[in-house]
Short mmCIF file of C-alpha atoms and ligand atoms in Angstrom, two decimals:
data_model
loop_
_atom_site.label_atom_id
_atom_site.label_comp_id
_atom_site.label_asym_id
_atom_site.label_seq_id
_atom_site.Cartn_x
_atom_site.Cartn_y
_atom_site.Cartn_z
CA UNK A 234 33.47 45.79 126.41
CA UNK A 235 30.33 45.05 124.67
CA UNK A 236 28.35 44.33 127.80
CA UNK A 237 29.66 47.63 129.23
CA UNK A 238 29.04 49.39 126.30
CA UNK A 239 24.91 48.56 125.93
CA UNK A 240 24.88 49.43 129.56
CA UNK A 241 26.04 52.79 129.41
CA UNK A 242 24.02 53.48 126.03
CA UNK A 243 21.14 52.23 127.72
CA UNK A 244 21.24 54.21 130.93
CA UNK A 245 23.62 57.18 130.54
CA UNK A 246 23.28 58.48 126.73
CA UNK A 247 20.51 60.66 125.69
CA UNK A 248 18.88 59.81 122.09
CA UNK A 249 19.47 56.08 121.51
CA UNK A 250 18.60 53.19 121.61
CA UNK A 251 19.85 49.77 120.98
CA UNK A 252 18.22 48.07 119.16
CA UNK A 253 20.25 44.50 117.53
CA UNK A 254 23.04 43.04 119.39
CA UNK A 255 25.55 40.51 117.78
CA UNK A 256 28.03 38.36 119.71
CA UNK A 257 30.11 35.33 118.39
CA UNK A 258 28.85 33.75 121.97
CA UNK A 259 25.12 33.29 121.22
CA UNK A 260 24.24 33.20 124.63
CA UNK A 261 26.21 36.36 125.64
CA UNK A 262 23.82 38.35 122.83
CA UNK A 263 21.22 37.07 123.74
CA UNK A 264 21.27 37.73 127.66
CA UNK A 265 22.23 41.21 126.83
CA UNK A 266 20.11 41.67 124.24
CA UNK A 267 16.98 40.56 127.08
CA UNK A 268 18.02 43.07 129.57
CA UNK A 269 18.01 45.98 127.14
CA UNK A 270 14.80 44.75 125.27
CA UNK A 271 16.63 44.12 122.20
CA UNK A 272 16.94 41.81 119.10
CA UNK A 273 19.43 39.42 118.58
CA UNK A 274 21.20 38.84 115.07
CA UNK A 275 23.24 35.75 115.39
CA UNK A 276 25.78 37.69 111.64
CA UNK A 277 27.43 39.89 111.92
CA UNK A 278 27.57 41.27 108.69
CA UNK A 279 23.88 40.98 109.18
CA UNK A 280 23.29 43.37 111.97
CA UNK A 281 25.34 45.61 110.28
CA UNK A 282 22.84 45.92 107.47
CA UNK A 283 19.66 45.68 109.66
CA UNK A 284 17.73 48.42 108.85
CA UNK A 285 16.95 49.08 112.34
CA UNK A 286 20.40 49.85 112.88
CA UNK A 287 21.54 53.41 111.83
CA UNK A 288 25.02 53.26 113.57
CA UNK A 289 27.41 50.37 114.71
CA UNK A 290 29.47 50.14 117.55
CA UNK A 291 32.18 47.63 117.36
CA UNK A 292 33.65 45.71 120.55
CA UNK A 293 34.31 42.76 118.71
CA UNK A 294 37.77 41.09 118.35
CA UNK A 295 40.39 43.20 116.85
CA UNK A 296 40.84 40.06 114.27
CA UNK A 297 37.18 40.98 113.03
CA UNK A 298 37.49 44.54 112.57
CA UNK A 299 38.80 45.26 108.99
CA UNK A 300 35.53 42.72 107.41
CA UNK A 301 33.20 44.73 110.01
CA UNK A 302 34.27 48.28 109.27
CA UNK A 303 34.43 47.95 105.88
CA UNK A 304 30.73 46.57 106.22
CA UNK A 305 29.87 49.81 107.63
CA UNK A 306 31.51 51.71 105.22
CA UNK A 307 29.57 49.95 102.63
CA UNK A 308 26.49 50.19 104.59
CA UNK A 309 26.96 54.04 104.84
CA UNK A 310 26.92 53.86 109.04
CA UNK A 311 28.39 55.59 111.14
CA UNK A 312 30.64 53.26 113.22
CA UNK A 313 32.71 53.77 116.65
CA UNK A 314 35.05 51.17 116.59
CA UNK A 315 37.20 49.81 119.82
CA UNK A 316 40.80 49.99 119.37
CA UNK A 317 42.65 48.21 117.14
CA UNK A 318 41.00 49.74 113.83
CA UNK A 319 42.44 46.46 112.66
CA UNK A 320 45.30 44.02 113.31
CA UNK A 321 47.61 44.84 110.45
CA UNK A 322 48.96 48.01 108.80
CA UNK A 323 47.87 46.85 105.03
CA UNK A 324 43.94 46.37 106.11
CA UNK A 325 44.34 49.83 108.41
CA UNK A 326 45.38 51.52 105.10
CA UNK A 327 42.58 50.03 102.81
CA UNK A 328 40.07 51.42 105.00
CA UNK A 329 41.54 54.57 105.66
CA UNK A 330 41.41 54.87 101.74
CA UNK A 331 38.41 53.10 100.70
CA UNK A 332 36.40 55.95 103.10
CA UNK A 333 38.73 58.80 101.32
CA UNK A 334 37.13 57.68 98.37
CA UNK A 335 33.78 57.53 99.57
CA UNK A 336 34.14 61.15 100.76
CA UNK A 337 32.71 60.48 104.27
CA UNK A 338 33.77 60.36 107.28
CA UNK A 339 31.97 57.50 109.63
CA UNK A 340 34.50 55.88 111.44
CA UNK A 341 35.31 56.49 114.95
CA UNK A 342 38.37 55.06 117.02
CA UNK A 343 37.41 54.23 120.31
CA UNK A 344 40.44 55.99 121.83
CA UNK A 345 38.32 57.47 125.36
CA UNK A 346 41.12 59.17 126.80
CA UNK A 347 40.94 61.74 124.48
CA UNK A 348 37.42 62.41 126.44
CA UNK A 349 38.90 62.80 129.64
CA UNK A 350 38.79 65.97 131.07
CA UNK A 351 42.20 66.20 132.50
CA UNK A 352 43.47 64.75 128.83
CA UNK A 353 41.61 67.79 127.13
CA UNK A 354 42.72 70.18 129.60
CA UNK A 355 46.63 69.30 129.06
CA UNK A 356 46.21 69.30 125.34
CA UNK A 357 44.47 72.83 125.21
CA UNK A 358 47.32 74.00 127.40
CA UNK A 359 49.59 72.87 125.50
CA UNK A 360 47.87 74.51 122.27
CA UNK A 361 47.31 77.82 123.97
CA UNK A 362 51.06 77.82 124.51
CA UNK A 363 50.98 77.56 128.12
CA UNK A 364 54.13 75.45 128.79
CA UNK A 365 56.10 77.04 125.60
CA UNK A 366 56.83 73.98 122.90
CA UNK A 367 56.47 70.74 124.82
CA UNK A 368 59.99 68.89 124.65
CA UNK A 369 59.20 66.04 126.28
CA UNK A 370 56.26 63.53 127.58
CA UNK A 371 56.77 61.01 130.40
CA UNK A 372 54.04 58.55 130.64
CA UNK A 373 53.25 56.20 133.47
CA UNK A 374 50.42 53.26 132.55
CA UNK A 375 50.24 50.48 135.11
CA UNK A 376 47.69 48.15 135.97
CA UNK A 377 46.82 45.94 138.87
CA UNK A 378 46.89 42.15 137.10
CA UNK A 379 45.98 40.68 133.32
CA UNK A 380 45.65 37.10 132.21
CA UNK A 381 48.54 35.33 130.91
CA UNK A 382 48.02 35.65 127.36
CA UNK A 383 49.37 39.10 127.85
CA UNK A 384 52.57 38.82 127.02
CA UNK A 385 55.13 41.94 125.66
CA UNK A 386 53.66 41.86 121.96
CA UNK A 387 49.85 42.17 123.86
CA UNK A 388 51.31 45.18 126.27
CA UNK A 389 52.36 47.10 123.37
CA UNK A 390 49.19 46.33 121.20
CA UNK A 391 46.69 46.77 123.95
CA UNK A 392 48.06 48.78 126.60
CA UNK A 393 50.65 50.86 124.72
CA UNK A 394 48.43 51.91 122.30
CA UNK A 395 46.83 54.23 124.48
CA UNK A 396 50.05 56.54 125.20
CA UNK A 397 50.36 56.09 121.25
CA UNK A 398 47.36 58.27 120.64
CA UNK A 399 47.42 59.98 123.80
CA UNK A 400 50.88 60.88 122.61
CA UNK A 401 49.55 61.79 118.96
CA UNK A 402 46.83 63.86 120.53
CA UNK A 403 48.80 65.88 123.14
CA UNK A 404 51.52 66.88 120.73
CA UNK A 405 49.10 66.93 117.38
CA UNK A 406 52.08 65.63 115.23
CA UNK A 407 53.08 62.14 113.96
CA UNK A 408 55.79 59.46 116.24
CA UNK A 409 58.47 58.47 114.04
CA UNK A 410 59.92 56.31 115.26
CA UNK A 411 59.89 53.31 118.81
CA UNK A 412 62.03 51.78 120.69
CA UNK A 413 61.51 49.93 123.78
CA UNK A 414 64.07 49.12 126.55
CA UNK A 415 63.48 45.79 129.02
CA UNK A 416 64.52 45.36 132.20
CA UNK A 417 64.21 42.83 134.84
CA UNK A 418 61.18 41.39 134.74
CA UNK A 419 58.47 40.96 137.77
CA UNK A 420 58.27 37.37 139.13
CA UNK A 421 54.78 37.35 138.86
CA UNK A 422 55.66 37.85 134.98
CA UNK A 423 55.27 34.48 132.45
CA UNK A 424 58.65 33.49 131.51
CA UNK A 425 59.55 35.50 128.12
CA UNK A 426 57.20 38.69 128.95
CA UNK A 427 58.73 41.29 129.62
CA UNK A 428 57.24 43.47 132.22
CA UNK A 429 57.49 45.99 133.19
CA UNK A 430 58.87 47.78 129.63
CA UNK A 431 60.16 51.62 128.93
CA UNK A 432 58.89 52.44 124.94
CA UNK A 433 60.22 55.68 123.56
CA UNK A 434 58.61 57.66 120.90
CA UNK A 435 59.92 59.66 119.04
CA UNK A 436 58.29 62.87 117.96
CA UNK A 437 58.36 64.04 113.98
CA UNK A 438 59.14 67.53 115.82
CA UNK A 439 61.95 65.61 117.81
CA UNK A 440 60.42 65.55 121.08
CA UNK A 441 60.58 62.72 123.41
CA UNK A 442 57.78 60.21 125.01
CA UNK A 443 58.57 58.19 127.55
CA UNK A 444 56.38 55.19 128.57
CA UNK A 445 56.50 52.77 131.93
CA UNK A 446 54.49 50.12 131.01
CA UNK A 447 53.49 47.43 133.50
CA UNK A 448 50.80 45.40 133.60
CA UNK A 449 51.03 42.99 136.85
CA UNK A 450 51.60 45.19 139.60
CA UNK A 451 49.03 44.06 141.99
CA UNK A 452 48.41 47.75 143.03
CA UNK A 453 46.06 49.82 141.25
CA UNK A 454 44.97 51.26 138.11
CA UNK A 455 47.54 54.11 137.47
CA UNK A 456 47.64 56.28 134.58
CA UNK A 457 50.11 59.90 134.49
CA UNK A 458 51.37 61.79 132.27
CA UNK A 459 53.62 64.70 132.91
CA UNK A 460 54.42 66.69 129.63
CA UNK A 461 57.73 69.38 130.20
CA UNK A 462 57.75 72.07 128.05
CA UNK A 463 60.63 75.61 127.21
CA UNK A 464 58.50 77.13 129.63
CA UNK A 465 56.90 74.91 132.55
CA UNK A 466 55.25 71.40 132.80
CA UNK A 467 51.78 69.86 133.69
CA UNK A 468 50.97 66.84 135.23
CA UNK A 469 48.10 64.34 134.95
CA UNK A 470 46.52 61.19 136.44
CA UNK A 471 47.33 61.70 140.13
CA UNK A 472 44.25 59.85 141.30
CA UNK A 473 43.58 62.12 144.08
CA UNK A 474 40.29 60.10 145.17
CA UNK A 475 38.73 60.93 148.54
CA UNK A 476 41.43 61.89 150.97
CA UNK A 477 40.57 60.68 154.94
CA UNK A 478 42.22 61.69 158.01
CA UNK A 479 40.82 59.50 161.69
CA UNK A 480 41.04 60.15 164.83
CA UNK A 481 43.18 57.40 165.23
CA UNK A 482 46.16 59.24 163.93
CA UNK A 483 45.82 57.74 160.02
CA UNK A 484 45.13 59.48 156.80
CA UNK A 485 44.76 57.72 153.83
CA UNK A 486 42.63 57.61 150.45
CA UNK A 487 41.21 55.15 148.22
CA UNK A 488 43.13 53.93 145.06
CA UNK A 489 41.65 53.36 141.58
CA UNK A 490 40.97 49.71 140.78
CA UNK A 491 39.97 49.87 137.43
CA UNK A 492 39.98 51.94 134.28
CA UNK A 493 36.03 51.65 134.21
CA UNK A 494 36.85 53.47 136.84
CA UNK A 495 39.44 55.84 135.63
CA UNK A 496 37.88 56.38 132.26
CA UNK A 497 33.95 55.53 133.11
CA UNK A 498 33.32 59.07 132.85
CA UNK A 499 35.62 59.86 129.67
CA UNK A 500 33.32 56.76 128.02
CA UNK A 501 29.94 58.55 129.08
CA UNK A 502 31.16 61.36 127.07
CA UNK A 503 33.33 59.56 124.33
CA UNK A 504 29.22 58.35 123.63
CA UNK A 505 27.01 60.75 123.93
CA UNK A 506 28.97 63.01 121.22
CA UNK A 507 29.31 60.04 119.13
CA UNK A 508 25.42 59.36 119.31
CA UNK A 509 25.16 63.63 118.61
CA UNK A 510 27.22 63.27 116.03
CA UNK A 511 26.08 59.93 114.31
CA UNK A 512 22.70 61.75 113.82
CA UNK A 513 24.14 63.85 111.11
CA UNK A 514 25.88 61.01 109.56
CA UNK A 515 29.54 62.03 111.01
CA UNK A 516 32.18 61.61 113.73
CA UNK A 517 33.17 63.51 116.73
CA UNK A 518 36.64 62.06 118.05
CA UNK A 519 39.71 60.47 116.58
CA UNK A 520 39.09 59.15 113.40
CA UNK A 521 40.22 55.93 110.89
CA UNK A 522 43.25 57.92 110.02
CA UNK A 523 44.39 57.64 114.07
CA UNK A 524 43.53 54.16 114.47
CA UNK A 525 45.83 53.51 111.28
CA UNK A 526 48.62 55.44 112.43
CA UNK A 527 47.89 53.60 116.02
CA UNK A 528 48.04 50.61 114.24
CA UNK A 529 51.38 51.42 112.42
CA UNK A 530 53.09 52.30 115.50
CA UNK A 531 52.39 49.51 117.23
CA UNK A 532 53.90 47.10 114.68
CA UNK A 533 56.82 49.20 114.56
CA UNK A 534 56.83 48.90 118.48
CA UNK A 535 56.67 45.29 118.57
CA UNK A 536 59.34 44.90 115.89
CA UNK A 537 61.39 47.40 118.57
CA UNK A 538 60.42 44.44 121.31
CA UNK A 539 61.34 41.34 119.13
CA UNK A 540 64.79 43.10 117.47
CA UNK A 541 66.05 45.68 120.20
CA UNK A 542 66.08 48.37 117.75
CA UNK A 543 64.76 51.73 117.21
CA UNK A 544 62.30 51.01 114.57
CA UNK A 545 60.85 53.69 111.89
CA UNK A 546 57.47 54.12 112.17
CA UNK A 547 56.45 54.07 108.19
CA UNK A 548 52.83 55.59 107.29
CA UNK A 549 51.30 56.23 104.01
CA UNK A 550 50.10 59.02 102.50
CA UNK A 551 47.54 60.91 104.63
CA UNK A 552 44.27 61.87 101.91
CA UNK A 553 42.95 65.05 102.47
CA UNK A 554 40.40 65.61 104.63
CA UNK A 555 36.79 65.40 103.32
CA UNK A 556 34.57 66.35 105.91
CA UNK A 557 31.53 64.87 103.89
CA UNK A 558 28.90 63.64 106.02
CA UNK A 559 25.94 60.96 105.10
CA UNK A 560 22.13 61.82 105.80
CA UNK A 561 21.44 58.74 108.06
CA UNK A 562 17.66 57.13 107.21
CA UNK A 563 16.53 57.87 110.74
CA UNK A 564 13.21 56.76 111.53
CA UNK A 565 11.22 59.85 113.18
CA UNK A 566 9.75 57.36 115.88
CA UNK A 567 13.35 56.26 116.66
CA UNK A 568 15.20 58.37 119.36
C1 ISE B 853 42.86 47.57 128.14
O1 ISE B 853 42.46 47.03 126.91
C2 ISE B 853 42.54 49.00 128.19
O2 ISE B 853 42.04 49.59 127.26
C3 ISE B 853 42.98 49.69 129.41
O3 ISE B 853 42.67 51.06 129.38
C4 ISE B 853 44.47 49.52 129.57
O4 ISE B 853 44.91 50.12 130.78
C5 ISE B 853 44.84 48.05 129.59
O5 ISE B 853 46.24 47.92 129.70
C6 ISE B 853 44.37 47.40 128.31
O6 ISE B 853 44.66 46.05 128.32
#
């Protein structure tokens, strides 16, 4: 995610550049870091505080994230961070309050579906009242193959997580509680994963989200979500690509592989209004307090996995919104 990351800043996003990359592979930096005519800083911690850098984006290991944020916080940068925020609940909170009491707001959750336009289109329906009050969400997230290490703790930590905020964002109101359901597993499964899974969320308003997840399904990259409301539903994801009829009597289209290619244009934009927004010192998506509750939700959901029970999602007290921004120390012959 790095690598694609410094490739779309580099070609797609208007007013940036990159200027230090960090890897824990040194050779990995330091190819990209050649391409892109960059400079490699072999810490972390380091390139955080490099005063050429006035905003970090984090595709590092989940594991690293709660050291590396909090760098940034300290470092007063503006950072968009990949999903998880971090790996546990306890380090999610510290952040979410350590920034509170900073009175800033610089962190960014790299959540991109929230950039998708079909995503925004289904929430503002649903906020202008176009399907009445949504009752319930059925979510479909499948993908073609993984590696093996994904096993039913990964699916809910790295794939679930999606329909956790996409869930959150849709309905604008906290889950409450998980529970997930197995069934009979693929045979292209490794013995003791469970895939594919059904996770229910519940809603703090009550309503229901449904969520297929499966992760080995040699097909394609397939993402819906169908949300039924009092008053009519709306449906998303149908990956209507190009649609061909021959002369031979066949019609046919092309599936999605990928979610580079699902979501390639959702990331364009996910960065160009964080790199807008960075400028002023601030954020422009879902911030630290989503990737905490993210982060919550998921533990409760693997909990739901390991026990068979309908777990209570448990989250602290939310501060109040601060809305304080930080002048960055933008060089003027910087982009
Ligand atoms: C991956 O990390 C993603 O973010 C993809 O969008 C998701 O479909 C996949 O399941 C995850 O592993």
């Amino acid at each position: 995610m790095g690598s694609f990351h410094t490739e779309l800043l580099t070609s797609r996003i208007r007013g940036v550049q990159v200027t230090v990359v960090n890897d824990f592979v040194q050779a990995k930096s330091e190819e990209v870091a050649a391409r892109i005519g960059a400079r490699v800083v072999a810490d972390p911690i380091e390139a955080i505080k490099d005063p050429a850098v006035d905003a970090v984006l984090l595709a590092t290991p989940g594991s690293t994230h709660a050291e590396q944020v909090d760098a940034c916080l300290d470092a007063r940068k503006p950072v968009l961070c990949e999903k998880p925020l971090t790996t546990d609940v306890g380090s999610s909170y510290a952040i979410v309050q350590k920034q509170a009491a900073l009175g800033v707001e610089l962190i960014q959750v790299g959540f991109m579906r929230r950039f998708d336009a079909e995503y925004a289109a289904l929430r503002e329906l649903i906020a202008a009242g176009g399907l009445g009050s949504p009752l319930m969400v059925h979510c479909t997230h499948r993908n073609p193959a993984v590696p093996d290490h994904f096993n039913s703790e990964f699916m809910i930590r790295d794939s679930v997580v999606h329909e956790v905020d996409v869930a959150r964002f849709l309905l604008d109101e906290e889950i409450v509680s998980v529970q997930v359901i197995k069934g009979l597993a693929t045979s292209v499964a490794p013995a003791g994963t469970s895939d594919p899974m059904l996770v229910i969320f519940e809603m703090a308003s009550g309503a229901i989200v449904t969520d297929e997840i499966s992760v080995r399904t040699g097909v394609a990259y397939e993402v819906r979500t169908e949300v039924v409301g009092e008053s009519g539903s709306a449906l998303i994801g149908l990956d209507q690509n190009l649609q061909v009829k021959s002369t031979d009597g066949r019609w046919g289209g092309a599936i999605t592989p990928g979610f580079v290619q699902r979501f390639g244009q959702a990331y364009a934009v996910e960065l160009q209004r964080w790199v807008d927004a960075a400028k002023s010192g601030a954020i422009d998506g879902p911030g630290a307090w989503d990737g905490y509750a993210a982060v919550a939700v998921c533990e409760a959901g693997v909990r739901a996995v390991n026990t068979g029970a309908k777990v209570t999602v448990e989250l602290g007290e939310r501060p109040a919104p601060t809305g304080g921004h930080i002048a960055p120390d933008l060089e003027g012959d910087r982009p």
